[in-house]
C-alpha positions as protocol buffer text, in pm:
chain_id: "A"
residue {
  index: 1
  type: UNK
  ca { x: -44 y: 946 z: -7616 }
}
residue {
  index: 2
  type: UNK
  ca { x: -179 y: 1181 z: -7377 }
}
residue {
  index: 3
  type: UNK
  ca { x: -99 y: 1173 z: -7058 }
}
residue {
  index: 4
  type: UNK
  ca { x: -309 y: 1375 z: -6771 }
}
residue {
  index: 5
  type: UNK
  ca { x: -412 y: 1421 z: -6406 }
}
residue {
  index: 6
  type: UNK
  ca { x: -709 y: 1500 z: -6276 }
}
residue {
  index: 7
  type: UNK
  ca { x: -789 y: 1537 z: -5883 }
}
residue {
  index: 8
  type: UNK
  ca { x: -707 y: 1126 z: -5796 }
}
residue {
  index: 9
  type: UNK
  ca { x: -720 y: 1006 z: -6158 }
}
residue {
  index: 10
  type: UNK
  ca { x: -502 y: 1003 z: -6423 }
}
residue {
  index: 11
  type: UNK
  ca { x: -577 y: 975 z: -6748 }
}
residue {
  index: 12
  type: UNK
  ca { x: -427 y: 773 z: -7061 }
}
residue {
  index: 13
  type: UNK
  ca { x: -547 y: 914 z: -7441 }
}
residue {
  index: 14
  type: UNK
  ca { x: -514 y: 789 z: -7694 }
}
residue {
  index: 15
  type: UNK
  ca { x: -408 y: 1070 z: -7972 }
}
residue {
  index: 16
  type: UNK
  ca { x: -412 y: 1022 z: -8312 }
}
residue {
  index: 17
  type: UNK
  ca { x: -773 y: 1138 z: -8435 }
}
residue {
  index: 18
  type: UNK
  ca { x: -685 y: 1186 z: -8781 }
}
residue {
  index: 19
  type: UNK
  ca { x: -612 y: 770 z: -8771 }
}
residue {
  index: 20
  type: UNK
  ca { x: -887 y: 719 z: -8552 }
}
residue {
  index: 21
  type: UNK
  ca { x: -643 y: 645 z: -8293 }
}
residue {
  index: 22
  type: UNK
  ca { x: -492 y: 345 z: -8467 }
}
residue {
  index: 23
  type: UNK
  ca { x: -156 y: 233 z: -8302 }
}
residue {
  index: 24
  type: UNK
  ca { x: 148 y: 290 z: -8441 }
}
residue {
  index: 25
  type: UNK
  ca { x: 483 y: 149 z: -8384 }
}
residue {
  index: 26
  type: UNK
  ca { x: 534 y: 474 z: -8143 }
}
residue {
  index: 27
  type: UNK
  ca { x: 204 y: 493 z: -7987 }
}
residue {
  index: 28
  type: UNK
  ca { x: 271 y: 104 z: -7872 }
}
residue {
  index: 29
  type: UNK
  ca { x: 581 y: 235 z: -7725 }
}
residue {
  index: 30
  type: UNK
  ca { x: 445 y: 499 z: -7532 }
}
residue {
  index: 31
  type: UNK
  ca { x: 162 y: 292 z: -7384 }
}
residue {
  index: 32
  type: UNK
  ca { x: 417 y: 126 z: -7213 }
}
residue {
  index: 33
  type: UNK
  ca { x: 589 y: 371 z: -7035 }
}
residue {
  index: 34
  type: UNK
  ca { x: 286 y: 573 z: -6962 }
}
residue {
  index: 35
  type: UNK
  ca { x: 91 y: 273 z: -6797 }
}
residue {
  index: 36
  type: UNK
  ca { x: 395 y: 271 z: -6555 }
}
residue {
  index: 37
  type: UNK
  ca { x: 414 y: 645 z: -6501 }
}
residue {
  index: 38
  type: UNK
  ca { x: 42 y: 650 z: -6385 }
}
residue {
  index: 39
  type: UNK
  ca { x: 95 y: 315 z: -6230 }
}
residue {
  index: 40
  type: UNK
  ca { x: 415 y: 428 z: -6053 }
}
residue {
  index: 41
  type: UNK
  ca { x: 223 y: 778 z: -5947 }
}
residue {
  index: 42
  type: UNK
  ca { x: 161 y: 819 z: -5560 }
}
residue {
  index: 43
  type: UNK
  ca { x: -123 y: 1128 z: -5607 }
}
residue {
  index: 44
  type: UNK
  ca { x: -313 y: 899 z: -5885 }
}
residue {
  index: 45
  type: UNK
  ca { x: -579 y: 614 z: -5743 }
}
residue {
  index: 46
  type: UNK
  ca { x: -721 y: 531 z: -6045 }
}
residue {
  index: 47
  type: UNK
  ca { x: -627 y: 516 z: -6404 }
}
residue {
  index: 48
  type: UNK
  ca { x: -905 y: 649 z: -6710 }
}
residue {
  index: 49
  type: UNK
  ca { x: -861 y: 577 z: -7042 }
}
residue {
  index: 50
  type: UNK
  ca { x: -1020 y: 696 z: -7353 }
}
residue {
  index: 51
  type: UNK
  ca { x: -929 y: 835 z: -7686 }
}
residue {
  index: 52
  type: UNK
  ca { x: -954 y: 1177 z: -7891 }
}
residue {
  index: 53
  type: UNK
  ca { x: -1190 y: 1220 z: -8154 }
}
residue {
  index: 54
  type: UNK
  ca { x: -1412 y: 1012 z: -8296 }
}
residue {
  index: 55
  type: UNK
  ca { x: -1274 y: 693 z: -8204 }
}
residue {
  index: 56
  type: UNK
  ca { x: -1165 y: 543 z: -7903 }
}
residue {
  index: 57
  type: UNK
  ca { x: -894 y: 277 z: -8072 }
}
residue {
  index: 58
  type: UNK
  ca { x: -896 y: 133 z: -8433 }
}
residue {
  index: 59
  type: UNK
  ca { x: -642 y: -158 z: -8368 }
}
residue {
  index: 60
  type: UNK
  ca { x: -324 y: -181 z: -8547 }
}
residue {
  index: 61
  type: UNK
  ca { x: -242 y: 149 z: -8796 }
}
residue {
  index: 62
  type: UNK
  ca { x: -243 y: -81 z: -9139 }
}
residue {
  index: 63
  type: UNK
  ca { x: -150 y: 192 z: -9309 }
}
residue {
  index: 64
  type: UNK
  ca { x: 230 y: 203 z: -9138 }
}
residue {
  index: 65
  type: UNK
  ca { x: 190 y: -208 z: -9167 }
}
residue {
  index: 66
  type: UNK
  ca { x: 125 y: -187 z: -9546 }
}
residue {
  index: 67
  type: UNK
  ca { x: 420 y: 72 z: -9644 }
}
residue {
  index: 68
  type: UNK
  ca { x: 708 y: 73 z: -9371 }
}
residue {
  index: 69
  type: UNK
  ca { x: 883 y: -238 z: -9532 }
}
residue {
  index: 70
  type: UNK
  ca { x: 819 y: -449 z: -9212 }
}
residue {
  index: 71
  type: UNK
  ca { x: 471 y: -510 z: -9135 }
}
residue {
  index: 72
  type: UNK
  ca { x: 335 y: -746 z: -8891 }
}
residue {
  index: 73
  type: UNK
  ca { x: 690 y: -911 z: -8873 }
}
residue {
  index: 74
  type: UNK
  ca { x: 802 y: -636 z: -8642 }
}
residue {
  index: 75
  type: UNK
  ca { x: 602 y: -789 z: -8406 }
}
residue {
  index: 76
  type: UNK
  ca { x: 658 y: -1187 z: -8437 }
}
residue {
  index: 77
  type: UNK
  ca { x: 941 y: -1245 z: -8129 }
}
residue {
  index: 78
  type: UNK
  ca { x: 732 y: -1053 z: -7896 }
}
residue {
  index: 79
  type: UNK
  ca { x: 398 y: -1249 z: -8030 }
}
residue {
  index: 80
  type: UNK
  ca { x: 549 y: -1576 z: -8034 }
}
residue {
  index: 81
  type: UNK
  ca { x: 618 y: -1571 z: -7678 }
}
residue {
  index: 82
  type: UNK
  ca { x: 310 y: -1366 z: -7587 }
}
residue {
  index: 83
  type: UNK
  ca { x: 516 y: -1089 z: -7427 }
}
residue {
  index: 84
  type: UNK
  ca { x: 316 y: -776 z: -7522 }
}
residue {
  index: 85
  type: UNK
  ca { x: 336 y: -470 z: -7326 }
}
residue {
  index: 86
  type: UNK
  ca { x: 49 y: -233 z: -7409 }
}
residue {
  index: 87
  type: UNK
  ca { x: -224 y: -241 z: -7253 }
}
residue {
  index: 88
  type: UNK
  ca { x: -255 y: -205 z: -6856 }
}
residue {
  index: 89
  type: UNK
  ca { x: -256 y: -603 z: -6789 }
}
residue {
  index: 90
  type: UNK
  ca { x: 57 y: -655 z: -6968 }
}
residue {
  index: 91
  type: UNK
  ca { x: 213 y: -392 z: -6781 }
}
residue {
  index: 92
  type: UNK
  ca { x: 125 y: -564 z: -6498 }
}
residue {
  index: 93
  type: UNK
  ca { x: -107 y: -222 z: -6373 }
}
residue {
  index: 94
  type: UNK
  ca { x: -211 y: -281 z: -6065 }
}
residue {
  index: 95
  type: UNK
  ca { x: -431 y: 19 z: -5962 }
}
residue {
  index: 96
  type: UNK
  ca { x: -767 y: 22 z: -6110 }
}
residue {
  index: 97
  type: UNK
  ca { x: -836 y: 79 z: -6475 }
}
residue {
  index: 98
  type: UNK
  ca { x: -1143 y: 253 z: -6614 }
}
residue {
  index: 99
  type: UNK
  ca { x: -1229 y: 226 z: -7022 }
}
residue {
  index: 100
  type: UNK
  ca { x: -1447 y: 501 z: -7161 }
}
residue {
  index: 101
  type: UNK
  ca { x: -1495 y: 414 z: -7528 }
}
residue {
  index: 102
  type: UNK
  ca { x: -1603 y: 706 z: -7754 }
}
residue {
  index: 103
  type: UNK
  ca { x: -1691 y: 635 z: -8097 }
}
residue {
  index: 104
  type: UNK
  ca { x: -1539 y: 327 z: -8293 }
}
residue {
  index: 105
  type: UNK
  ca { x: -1391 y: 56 z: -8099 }
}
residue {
  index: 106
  type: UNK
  ca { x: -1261 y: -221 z: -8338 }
}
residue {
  index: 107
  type: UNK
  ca { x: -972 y: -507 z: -8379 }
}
residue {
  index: 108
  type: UNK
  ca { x: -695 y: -451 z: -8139 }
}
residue {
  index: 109
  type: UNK
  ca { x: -890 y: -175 z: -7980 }
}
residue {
  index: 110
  type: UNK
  ca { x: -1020 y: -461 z: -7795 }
}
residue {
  index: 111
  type: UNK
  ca { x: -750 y: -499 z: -7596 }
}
residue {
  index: 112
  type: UNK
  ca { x: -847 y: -221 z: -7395 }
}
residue {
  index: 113
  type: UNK
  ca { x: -1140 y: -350 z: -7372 }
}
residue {
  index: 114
  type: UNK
  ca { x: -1081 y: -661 z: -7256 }
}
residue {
  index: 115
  type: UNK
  ca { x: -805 y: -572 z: -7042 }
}
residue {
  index: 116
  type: UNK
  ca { x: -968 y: -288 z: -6822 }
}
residue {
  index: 117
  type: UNK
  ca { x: -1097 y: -350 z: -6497 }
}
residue {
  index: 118
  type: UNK
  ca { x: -1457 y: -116 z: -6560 }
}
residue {
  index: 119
  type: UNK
  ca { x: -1585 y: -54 z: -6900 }
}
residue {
  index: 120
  type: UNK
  ca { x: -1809 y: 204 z: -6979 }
}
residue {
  index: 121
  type: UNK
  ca { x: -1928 y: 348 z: -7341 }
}
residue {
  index: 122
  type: UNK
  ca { x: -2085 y: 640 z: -7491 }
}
residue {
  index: 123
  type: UNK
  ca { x: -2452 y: 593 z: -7670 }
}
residue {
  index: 124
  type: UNK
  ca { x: -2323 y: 618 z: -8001 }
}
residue {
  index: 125
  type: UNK
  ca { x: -2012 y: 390 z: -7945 }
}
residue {
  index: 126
  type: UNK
  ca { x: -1961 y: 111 z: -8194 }
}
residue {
  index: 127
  type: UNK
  ca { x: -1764 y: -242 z: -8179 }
}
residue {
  index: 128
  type: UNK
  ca { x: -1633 y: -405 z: -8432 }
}
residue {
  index: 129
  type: UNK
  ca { x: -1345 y: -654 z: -8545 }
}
residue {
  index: 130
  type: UNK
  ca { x: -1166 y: -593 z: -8875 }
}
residue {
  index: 131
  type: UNK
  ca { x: -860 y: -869 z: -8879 }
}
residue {
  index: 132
  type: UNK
  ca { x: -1007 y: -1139 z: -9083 }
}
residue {
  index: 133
  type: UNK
  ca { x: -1143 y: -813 z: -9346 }
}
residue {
  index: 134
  type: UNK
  ca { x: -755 y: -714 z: -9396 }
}
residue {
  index: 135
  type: UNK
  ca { x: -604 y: -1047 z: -9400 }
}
residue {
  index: 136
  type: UNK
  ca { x: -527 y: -1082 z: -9015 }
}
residue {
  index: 137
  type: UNK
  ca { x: -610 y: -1362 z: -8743 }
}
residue {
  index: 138
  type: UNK
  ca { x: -845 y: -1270 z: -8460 }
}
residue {
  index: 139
  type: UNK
  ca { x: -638 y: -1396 z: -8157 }
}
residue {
  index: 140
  type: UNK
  ca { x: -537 y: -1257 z: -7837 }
}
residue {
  index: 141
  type: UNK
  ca { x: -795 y: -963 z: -7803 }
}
residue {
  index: 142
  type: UNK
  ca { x: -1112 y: -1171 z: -7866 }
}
residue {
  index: 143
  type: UNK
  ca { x: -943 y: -1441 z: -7674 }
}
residue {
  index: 144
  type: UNK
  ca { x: -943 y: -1254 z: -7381 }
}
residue {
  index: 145
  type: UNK
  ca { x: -1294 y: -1074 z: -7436 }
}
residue {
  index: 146
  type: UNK
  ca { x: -1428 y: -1424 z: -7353 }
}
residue {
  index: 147
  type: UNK
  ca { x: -1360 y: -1386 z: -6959 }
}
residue {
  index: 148
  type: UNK
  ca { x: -1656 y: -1115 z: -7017 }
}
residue {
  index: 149
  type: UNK
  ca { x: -1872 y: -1233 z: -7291 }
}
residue {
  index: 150
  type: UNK
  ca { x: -2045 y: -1550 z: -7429 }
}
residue {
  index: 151
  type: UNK
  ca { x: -1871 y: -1698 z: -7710 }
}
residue {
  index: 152
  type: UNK
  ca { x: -2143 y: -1661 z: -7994 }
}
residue {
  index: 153
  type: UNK
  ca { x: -2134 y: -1299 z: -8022 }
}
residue {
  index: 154
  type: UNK
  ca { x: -1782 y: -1287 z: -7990 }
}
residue {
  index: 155
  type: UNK
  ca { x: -1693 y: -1531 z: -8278 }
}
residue {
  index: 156
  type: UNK
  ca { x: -1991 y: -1346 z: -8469 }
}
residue {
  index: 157
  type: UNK
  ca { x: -1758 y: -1062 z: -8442 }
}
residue {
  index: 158
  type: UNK
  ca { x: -1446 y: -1219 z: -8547 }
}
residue {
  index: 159
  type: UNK
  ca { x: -1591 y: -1375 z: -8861 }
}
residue {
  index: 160
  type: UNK
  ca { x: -1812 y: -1107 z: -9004 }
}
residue {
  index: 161
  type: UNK
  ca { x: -1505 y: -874 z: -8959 }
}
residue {
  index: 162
  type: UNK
  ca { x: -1532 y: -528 z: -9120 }
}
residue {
  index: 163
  type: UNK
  ca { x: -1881 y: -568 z: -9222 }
}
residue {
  index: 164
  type: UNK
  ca { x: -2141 y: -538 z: -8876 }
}
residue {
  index: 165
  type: UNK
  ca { x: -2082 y: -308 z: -8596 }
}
residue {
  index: 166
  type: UNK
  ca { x: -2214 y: -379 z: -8256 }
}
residue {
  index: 167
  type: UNK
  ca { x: -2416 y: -84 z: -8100 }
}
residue {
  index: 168
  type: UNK
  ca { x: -2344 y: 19 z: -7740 }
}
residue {
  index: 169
  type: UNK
  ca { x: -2666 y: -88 z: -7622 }
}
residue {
  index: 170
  type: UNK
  ca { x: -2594 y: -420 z: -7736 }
}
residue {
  index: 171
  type: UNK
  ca { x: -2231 y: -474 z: -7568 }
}
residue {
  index: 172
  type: UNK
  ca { x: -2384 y: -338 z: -7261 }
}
residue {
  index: 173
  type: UNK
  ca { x: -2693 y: -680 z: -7296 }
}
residue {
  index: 174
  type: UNK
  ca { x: -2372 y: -916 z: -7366 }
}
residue {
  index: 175
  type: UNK
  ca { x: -2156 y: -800 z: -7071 }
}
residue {
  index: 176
  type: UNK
  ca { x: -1880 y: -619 z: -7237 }
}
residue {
  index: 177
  type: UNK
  ca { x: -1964 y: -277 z: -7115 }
}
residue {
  index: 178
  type: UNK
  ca { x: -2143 y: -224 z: -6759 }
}
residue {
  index: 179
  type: UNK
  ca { x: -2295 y: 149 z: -6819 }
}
residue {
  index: 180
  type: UNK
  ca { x: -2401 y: 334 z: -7144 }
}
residue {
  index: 181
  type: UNK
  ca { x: -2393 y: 713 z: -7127 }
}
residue {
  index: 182
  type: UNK
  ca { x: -2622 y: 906 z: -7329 }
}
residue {
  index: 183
  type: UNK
  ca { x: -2598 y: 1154 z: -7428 }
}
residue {
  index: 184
  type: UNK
  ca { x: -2252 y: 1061 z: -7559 }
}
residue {
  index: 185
  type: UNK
  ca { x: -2084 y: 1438 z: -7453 }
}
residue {
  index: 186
  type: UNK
  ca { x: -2132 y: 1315 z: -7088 }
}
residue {
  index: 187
  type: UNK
  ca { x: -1851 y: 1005 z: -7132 }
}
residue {
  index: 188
  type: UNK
  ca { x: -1567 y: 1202 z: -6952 }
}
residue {
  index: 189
  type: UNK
  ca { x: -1779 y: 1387 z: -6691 }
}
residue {
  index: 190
  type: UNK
  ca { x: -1898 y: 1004 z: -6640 }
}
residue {
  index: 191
  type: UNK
  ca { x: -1659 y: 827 z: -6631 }
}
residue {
  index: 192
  type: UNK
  ca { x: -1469 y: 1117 z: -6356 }
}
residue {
  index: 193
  type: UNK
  ca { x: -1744 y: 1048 z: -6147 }
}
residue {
  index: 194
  type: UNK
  ca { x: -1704 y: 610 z: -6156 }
}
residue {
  index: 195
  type: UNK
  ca { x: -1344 y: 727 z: -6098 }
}
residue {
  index: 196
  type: UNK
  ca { x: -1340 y: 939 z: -5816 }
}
residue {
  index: 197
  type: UNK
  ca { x: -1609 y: 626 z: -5638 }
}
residue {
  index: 198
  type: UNK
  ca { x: -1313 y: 422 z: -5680 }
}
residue {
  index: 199
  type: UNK
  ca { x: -1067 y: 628 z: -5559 }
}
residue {
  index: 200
  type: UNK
  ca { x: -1258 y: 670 z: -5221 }
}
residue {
  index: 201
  type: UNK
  ca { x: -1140 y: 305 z: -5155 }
}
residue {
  index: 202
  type: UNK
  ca { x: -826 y: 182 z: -4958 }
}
residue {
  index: 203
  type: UNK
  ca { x: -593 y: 144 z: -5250 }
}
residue {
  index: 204
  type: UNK
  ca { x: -367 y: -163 z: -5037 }
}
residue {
  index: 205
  type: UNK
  ca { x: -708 y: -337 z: -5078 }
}
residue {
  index: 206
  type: UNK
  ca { x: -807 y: -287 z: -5404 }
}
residue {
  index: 207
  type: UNK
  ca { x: -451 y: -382 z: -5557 }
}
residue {
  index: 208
  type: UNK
  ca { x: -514 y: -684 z: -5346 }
}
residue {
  index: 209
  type: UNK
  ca { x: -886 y: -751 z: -5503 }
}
residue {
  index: 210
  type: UNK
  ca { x: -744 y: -685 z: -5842 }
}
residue {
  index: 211
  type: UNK
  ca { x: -471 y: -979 z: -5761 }
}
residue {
  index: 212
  type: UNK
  ca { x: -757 y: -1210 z: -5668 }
}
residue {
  index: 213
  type: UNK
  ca { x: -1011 y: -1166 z: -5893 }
}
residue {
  index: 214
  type: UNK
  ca { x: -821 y: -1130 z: -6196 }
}
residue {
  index: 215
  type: UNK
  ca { x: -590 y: -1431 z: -6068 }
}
residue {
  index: 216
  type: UNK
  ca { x: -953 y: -1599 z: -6078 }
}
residue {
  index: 217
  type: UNK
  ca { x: -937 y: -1575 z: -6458 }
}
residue {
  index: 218
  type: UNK
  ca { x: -629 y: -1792 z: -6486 }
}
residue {
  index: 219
  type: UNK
  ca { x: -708 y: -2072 z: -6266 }
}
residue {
  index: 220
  type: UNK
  ca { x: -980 y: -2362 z: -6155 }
}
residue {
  index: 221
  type: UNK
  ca { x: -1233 y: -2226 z: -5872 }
}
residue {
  index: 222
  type: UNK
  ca { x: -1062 y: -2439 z: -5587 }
}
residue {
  index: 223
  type: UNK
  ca { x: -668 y: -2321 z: -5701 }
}
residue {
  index: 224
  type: UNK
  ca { x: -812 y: -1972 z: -5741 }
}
residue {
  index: 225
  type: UNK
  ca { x: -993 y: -1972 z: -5366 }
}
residue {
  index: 226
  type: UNK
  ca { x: -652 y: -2123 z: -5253 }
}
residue {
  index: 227
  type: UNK
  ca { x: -480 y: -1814 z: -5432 }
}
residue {
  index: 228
  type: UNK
  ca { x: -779 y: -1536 z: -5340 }
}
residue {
  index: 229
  type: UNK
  ca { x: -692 y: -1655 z: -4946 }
}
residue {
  index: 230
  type: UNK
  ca { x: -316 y: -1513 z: -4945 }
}
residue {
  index: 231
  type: UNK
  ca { x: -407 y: -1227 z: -5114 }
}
residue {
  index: 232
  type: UNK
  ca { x: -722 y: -1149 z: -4857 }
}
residue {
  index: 233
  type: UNK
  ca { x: -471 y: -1190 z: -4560 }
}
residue {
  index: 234
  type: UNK
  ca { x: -179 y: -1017 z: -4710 }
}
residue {
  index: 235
  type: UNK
  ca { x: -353 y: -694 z: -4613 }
}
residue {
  index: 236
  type: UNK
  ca { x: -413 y: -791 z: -4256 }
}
residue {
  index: 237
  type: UNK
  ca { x: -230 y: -575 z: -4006 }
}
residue {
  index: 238
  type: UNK
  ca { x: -189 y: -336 z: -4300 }
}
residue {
  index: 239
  type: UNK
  ca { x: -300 y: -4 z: -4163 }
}
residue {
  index: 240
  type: UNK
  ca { x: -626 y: 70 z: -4358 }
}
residue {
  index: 241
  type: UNK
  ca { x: -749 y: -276 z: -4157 }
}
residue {
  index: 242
  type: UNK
  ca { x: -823 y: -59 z: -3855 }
}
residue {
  index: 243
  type: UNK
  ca { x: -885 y: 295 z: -4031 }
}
residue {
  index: 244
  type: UNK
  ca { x: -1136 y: 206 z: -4211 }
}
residue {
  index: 245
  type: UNK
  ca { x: -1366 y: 19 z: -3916 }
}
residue {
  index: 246
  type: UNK
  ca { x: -1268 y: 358 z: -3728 }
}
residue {
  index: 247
  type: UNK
  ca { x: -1383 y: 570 z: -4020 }
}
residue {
  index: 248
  type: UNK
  ca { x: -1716 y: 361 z: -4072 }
}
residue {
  index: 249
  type: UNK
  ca { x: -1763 y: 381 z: -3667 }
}
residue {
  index: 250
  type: UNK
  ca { x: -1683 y: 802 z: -3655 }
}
residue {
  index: 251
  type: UNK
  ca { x: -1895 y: 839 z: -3988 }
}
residue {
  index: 252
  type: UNK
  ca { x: -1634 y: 1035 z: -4150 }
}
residue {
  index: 253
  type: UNK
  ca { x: -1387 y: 1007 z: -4463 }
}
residue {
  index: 254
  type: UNK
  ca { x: -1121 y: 742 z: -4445 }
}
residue {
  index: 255
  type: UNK
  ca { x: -740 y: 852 z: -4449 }
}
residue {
  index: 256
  type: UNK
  ca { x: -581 y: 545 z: -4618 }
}
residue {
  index: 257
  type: UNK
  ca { x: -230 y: 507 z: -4615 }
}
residue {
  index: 258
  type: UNK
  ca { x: -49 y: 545 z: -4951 }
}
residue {
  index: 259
  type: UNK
  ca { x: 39 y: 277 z: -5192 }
}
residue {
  index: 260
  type: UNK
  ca { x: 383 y: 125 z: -5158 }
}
residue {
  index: 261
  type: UNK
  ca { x: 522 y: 52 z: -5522 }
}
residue {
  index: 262
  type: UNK
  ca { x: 623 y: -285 z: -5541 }
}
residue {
  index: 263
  type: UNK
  ca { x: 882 y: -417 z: -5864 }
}
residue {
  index: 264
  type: UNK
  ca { x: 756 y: -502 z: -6204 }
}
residue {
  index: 265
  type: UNK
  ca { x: 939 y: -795 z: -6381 }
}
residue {
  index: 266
  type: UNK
  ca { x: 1216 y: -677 z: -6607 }
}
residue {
  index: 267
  type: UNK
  ca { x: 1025 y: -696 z: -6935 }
}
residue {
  index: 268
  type: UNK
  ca { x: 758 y: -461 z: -6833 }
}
residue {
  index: 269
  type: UNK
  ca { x: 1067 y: -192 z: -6749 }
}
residue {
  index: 270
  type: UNK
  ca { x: 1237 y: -279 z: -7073 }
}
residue {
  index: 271
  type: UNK
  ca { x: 890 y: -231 z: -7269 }
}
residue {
  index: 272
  type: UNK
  ca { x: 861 y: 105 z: -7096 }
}
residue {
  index: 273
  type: UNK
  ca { x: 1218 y: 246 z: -7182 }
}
residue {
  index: 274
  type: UNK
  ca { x: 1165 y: 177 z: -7548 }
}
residue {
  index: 275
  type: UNK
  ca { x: 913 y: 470 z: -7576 }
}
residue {
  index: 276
  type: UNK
  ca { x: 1225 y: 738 z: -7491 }
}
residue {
  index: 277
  type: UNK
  ca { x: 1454 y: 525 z: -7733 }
}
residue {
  index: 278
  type: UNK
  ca { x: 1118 y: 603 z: -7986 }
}
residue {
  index: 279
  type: UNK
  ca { x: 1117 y: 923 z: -7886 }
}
residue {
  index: 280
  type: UNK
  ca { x: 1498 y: 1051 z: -8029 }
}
residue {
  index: 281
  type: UNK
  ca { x: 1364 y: 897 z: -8315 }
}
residue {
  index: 282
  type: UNK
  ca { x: 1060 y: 1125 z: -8384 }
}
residue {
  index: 283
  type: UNK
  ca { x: 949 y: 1469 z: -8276 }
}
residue {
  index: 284
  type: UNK
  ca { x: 692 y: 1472 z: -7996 }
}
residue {
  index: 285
  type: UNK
  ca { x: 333 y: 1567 z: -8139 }
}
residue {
  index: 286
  type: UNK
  ca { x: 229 y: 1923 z: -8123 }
}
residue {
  index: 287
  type: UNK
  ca { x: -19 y: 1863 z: -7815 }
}
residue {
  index: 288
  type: UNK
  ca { x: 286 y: 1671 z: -7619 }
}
residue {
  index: 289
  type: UNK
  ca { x: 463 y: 1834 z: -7296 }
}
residue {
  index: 290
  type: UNK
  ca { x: 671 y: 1608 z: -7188 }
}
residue {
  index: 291
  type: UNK
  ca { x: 631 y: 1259 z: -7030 }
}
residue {
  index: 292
  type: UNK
  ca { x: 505 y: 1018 z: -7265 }
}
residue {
  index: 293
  type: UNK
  ca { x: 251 y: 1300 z: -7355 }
}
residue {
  index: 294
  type: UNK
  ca { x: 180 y: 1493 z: -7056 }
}
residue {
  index: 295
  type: UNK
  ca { x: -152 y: 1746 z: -7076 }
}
residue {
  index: 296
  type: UNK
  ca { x: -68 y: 1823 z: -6703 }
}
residue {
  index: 297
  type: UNK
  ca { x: -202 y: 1826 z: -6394 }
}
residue {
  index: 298
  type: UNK
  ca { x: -507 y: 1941 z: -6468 }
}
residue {
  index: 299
  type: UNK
  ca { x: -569 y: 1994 z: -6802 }
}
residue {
  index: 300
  type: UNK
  ca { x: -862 y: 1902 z: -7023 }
}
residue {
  index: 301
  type: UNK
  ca { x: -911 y: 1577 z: -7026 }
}
């Protein structure tokens, strides 16, 4: 992984090109600590990710399934239980994710997909879901792109596997994107802009609104109002309250107050230290710099 910063973003890449950014044992690692890092990161407000390449994310690397003597049975305890820590929801990330999918998005890719908070794609991005091609069950990825999608198109996908991509312009009719960029070279300039929107906002309320409206997803409308009404008046008395009615009132930029971390739950910081117990393993990639991946402060990203 890459791991940047940018102004008020930060940004997550995904960096294996050559595999068109299919996850490996280490990658999966990594994810996990860097969500944190960027999570945990008082200058960022808002979290981008996208891949290198061609590809934004190919799913599971079946190549290192298919010859490191282990397969998908390195991952049965954690799947079992449904305790995965990779993407931003697991890691319980709760500053505001933005996907920008380049290229091929297919099988666990979707996880990204389905688990970011804004979803935008370049013109030429494709979709597609490989498991049932290679012997695999469509599960938790598709499972969860049904919060966004009608459930045709989405079992279309599962069953015709490896064989139909969906065009951007088509996961942008069926909900699963909200913005297409064309031309395609604009999807990081793009999504920098959507970012730095965001980042204008009080981040006390949007961590709040991300607590509601994803807790939403889990329960009935009544149970989730019930839920939505502690997390609307948990911010009351918070400073931004009155700064930003001052701000709107003096016409000029809002100073909000910074975010106060608040604890994860112990598997998300045990997920995260794997990815140094990884790292004595296995050199760090050539384009690495520390951190999880770190292209710096402001480096290209």
């Amino acid at each position: 992984m890459l791991v940047a910063r940018r102004g008020r973003a930060g940004w997550l890449i995904f960096n294996r090109p050559k595999q068109l950014n299919a996850m490996n044992n280490r990658m999966r690692d990594e994810l996990a600590k860097a969500w944190l890092e960027l999570d945990g990161d008082p200058e960022v407000r808002v979290i981008v990710h996208t891949g290198e390449g061609r590809a934004f994310q190919t799913g599971v690397d079946v190549a290192e399934i298919a010859t490191d003597g282990l397969g998908m049975e390195r991952y049965r305890a954690e799947a079992e239980i449904f305790d995965l820590h990779f993407t931003a929801w697991h890691q319980k990330v709760e500053k505001p994710v933005i996907a920008a999918v380049n290229g091929l998005c297919g099988g666990g890719g979707f996880h990204f997909v389905a688990d970011a908070d804004i979803v935008i794609a370049a013109a030429d991005a494709k979709f597609f879901d490989p498991h049932v091609s290679v012997g695999q069950v469509v599960s938790f990825e598709l499972m969860a792109l049904l919060r966004k999608m009608p459930f045709e198109p989405v079992m279309r996908m599962a069953l015709v596997g490896a064989h139909e991509r969906m065009p951007a312009a088509r996961a942008y009719e069926l909900g699963m994107v909200s913005e297409v960029v064309d031309p395609p070279a604009r999807l990081r300039e793009r999504a920098a802009e959507i970012a730095e929107l965001v980042a204008r906002n009080s981040p006390v309320a949007m961590r709040a609104t991300k607590r509601a409206l994803w807790g939403a997803l889990e329960d009935g409308l009544t149970a989730a109002c019930k839920a939505g009404a502690a997390h609307l008046v948990s911010v009351w008395g918070h400073p931004d309250q009155l700064e930003g009615p001052a701000a709107f009132v003096e016409k000029r930029p809002a100073g909000w107050a910074e975010l106060e971390p608040e604890p994860k739950p112990e598997s998300v910081i045990a997920a995260a230290k794997r990815a140094d117990e990884t790292a004595v393993d296995a050199p760090a990639p050539a384009a690495s710099a520390g951190s999880a991946a770190s292209a710096g402060s402001e480096d290209s990203a």
